[in-house]
Amino acid sequence: MNILITAASTAQAYQLLGLLGLENNVTLADSFDLPAFMLKNKKFMKIPSGDSGTFAHELLTACLDLGIHRIFALRPAEVRALAEARTLFSEYEIDVMVPPLVLLAKLEMKSGPGTIVIKDPGTGHLSLPEGADYGVFLVNEEGTDSHVSIFTTS
């Protein structure tokens, strides 16, 4: 499966890359400037900022050109934009690994200590909230209560 991970300039992208274990099928992308030598490699690409009004459409075009079937967005603005565009991507059989909009309002977005859990329809985790059909979550089960957040760069 061809996968796209955003926020290529961050440690979180490489944490997720290591967890997926699919280096040969992964393209890393970022809206931040990447060194020129990275952009010459077909496994790295420049994308617009998640705040851009054209972000979802430009990313969809790139995914179709590269044969991407699954996107992991790691910057909060990208997560919000792709949550709004999940239906559009699903029409092209591209899984957007972000939770639905209703969960975005309930969960904070952050990185930090805890276990990274990738949720898709074929997997589950007892600590994840109801309605979490897709996404990358950070589960911290220290203490008496577990705390779940959306795994992002901040």
Short mmCIF file of C-alpha atoms in Angstrom, two decimals:
data_model
loop_
_atom_site.label_atom_id
_atom_site.label_comp_id
_atom_site.label_asym_id
_atom_site.label_seq_id
_atom_site.Cartn_x
_atom_site.Cartn_y
_atom_site.Cartn_z
CA MET A 1 0.00 0.00 0.00
CA ASN A 2 1.29 3.47 -0.89
CA ILE A 3 1.18 5.80 2.11
CA LEU A 4 1.72 9.54 2.58
CA ILE A 5 2.85 10.95 5.94
CA THR A 6 2.86 14.72 6.40
CA ALA A 7 5.13 16.84 8.65
CA ALA A 8 8.26 15.24 7.16
CA SER A 9 10.49 17.70 9.02
CA THR A 10 9.33 16.46 12.45
CA ALA A 11 10.25 13.62 14.76
CA GLN A 12 6.59 12.55 14.88
CA ALA A 13 6.65 11.66 11.17
CA TYR A 14 9.60 9.35 11.76
CA GLN A 15 7.98 7.83 14.85
CA LEU A 16 4.97 6.95 12.71
CA LEU A 17 7.19 5.74 9.86
CA GLY A 18 8.97 3.39 12.25
CA LEU A 19 5.66 2.12 13.59
CA LEU A 20 4.33 1.41 10.10
CA GLY A 21 7.50 -0.37 9.02
CA LEU A 22 6.77 0.25 5.34
CA GLU A 23 9.62 2.57 4.34
CA ASN A 24 9.58 1.44 0.70
CA ASN A 25 5.94 2.40 0.21
CA VAL A 26 5.91 5.68 2.14
CA THR A 27 6.16 9.20 0.76
CA LEU A 28 6.94 11.94 3.28
CA ALA A 29 5.53 15.42 2.67
CA ASP A 30 5.70 18.79 4.37
CA SER A 31 4.51 22.35 3.90
CA PHE A 32 7.67 23.56 5.66
CA ASP A 33 10.84 23.98 3.66
CA LEU A 34 12.77 20.76 3.16
CA PRO A 35 16.41 20.60 2.06
CA ALA A 36 16.78 20.49 -1.73
CA PHE A 37 18.39 17.04 -1.66
CA MET A 38 15.24 15.63 -0.01
CA LEU A 39 12.96 17.06 -2.68
CA LYS A 40 15.03 15.40 -5.43
CA ASN A 41 14.13 12.04 -3.90
CA LYS A 42 10.71 10.86 -5.06
CA LYS A 43 9.92 9.80 -1.48
CA PHE A 44 9.71 13.45 -0.33
CA MET A 45 7.40 16.16 -1.60
CA LYS A 46 6.33 19.71 -0.84
CA ILE A 47 2.63 20.26 -0.03
CA PRO A 48 0.64 23.41 0.77
CA SER A 49 -0.07 24.45 4.34
CA GLY A 50 -3.09 22.81 5.98
CA ASP A 51 -4.52 26.33 6.43
CA SER A 52 -4.61 26.84 2.67
CA GLY A 53 -8.08 26.82 1.13
CA THR A 54 -6.79 24.53 -1.61
CA PHE A 55 -4.93 22.10 0.69
CA ALA A 56 -7.34 19.16 0.35
CA HIS A 57 -7.68 19.47 -3.43
CA GLU A 58 -3.93 19.84 -4.03
CA LEU A 59 -3.22 16.89 -1.75
CA LEU A 60 -5.86 14.80 -3.52
CA THR A 61 -4.25 15.57 -6.88
CA ALA A 62 -0.82 14.58 -5.54
CA CYS A 63 -2.22 11.36 -4.07
CA LEU A 64 -3.86 10.40 -7.36
CA ASP A 65 -0.64 11.14 -9.27
CA LEU A 66 1.44 9.01 -6.85
CA GLY A 67 -1.07 6.20 -6.32
CA ILE A 68 -1.39 6.97 -2.60
CA HIS A 69 -4.07 4.93 -0.79
CA ARG A 70 -3.65 6.15 2.79
CA ILE A 71 -2.77 9.56 4.29
CA PHE A 72 -1.49 10.22 7.80
CA ALA A 73 -1.75 13.95 8.58
CA LEU A 74 0.29 15.13 11.56
CA ARG A 75 -0.08 18.91 11.69
CA PRO A 76 -3.28 20.11 13.44
CA ALA A 77 -4.38 22.32 10.51
CA GLU A 78 -3.95 19.35 8.14
CA VAL A 79 -5.97 17.08 10.43
CA ARG A 80 -8.84 19.59 10.50
CA ALA A 81 -8.78 20.16 6.73
CA LEU A 82 -8.71 16.44 5.95
CA ALA A 83 -11.44 15.64 8.47
CA GLU A 84 -13.65 17.99 6.47
CA ALA A 85 -12.61 16.31 3.19
CA ARG A 86 -12.83 12.64 4.22
CA THR A 87 -15.81 11.98 1.95
CA LEU A 88 -14.03 13.46 -1.07
CA PHE A 89 -10.97 11.26 -0.54
CA SER A 90 -13.06 8.15 0.11
CA GLU A 91 -14.68 8.59 -3.32
CA TYR A 92 -11.20 7.92 -4.74
CA GLU A 93 -10.58 5.02 -2.32
CA ILE A 94 -8.02 6.98 -0.30
CA ASP A 95 -8.15 6.42 3.46
CA VAL A 96 -7.62 9.65 5.37
CA MET A 97 -6.32 8.57 8.76
CA VAL A 98 -7.95 11.32 10.80
CA PRO A 99 -10.99 11.02 13.06
CA PRO A 100 -14.37 12.45 12.07
CA LEU A 101 -15.11 16.12 12.71
CA VAL A 102 -17.27 15.38 15.77
CA LEU A 103 -14.25 13.88 17.55
CA LEU A 104 -11.96 16.79 16.70
CA ALA A 105 -13.98 19.01 19.00
CA LYS A 106 -13.72 16.49 21.85
CA LEU A 107 -10.04 15.51 21.71
CA GLU A 108 -6.89 17.58 22.00
CA MET A 109 -4.15 17.27 19.41
CA LYS A 110 -0.65 16.69 20.76
CA SER A 111 2.45 14.54 20.95
CA GLY A 112 4.17 13.33 24.08
CA PRO A 113 4.41 10.27 26.28
CA GLY A 114 2.07 7.38 25.62
CA THR A 115 1.34 4.67 23.11
CA ILE A 116 0.68 5.54 19.48
CA VAL A 117 -2.40 3.67 18.25
CA ILE A 118 -3.36 3.52 14.58
CA LYS A 119 -7.11 2.98 14.19
CA ASP A 120 -8.79 1.80 11.04
CA PRO A 121 -11.92 -0.34 10.59
CA GLY A 122 -9.87 -3.53 11.00
CA THR A 123 -8.28 -2.61 14.33
CA GLY A 124 -9.37 -1.46 17.74
CA HIS A 125 -8.21 -0.33 21.14
CA LEU A 126 -10.30 -0.31 24.31
CA SER A 127 -9.27 3.23 25.27
CA LEU A 128 -10.37 4.88 22.04
CA PRO A 129 -13.58 6.91 22.07
CA GLU A 130 -16.71 5.73 20.31
CA GLY A 131 -16.82 6.90 16.71
CA ALA A 132 -13.06 6.74 16.24
CA ASP A 133 -13.12 4.85 12.94
CA TYR A 134 -9.85 6.21 11.52
CA GLY A 135 -6.94 8.08 13.02
CA VAL A 136 -3.65 8.08 14.84
CA PHE A 137 -4.15 8.45 18.55
CA LEU A 138 -1.88 8.90 21.54
CA VAL A 139 -3.05 6.84 24.52
CA ASN A 140 -1.55 7.59 27.92
CA GLU A 141 -2.66 4.97 30.44
CA GLU A 142 -0.53 6.11 33.36
CA GLY A 143 -2.43 6.50 36.60
CA THR A 144 -6.05 5.53 37.15
CA ASP A 145 -7.51 7.10 34.00
CA SER A 146 -6.44 6.72 30.41
CA HIS A 147 -6.13 9.88 28.35
CA VAL A 148 -6.62 9.80 24.58
CA SER A 149 -5.57 12.54 22.19
CA ILE A 150 -5.03 12.83 18.45
CA PHE A 151 -1.34 12.27 17.66
CA THR A 152 0.02 15.41 15.98
CA THR A 153 3.12 17.58 15.97
CA SER A 154 1.78 19.82 18.74
#
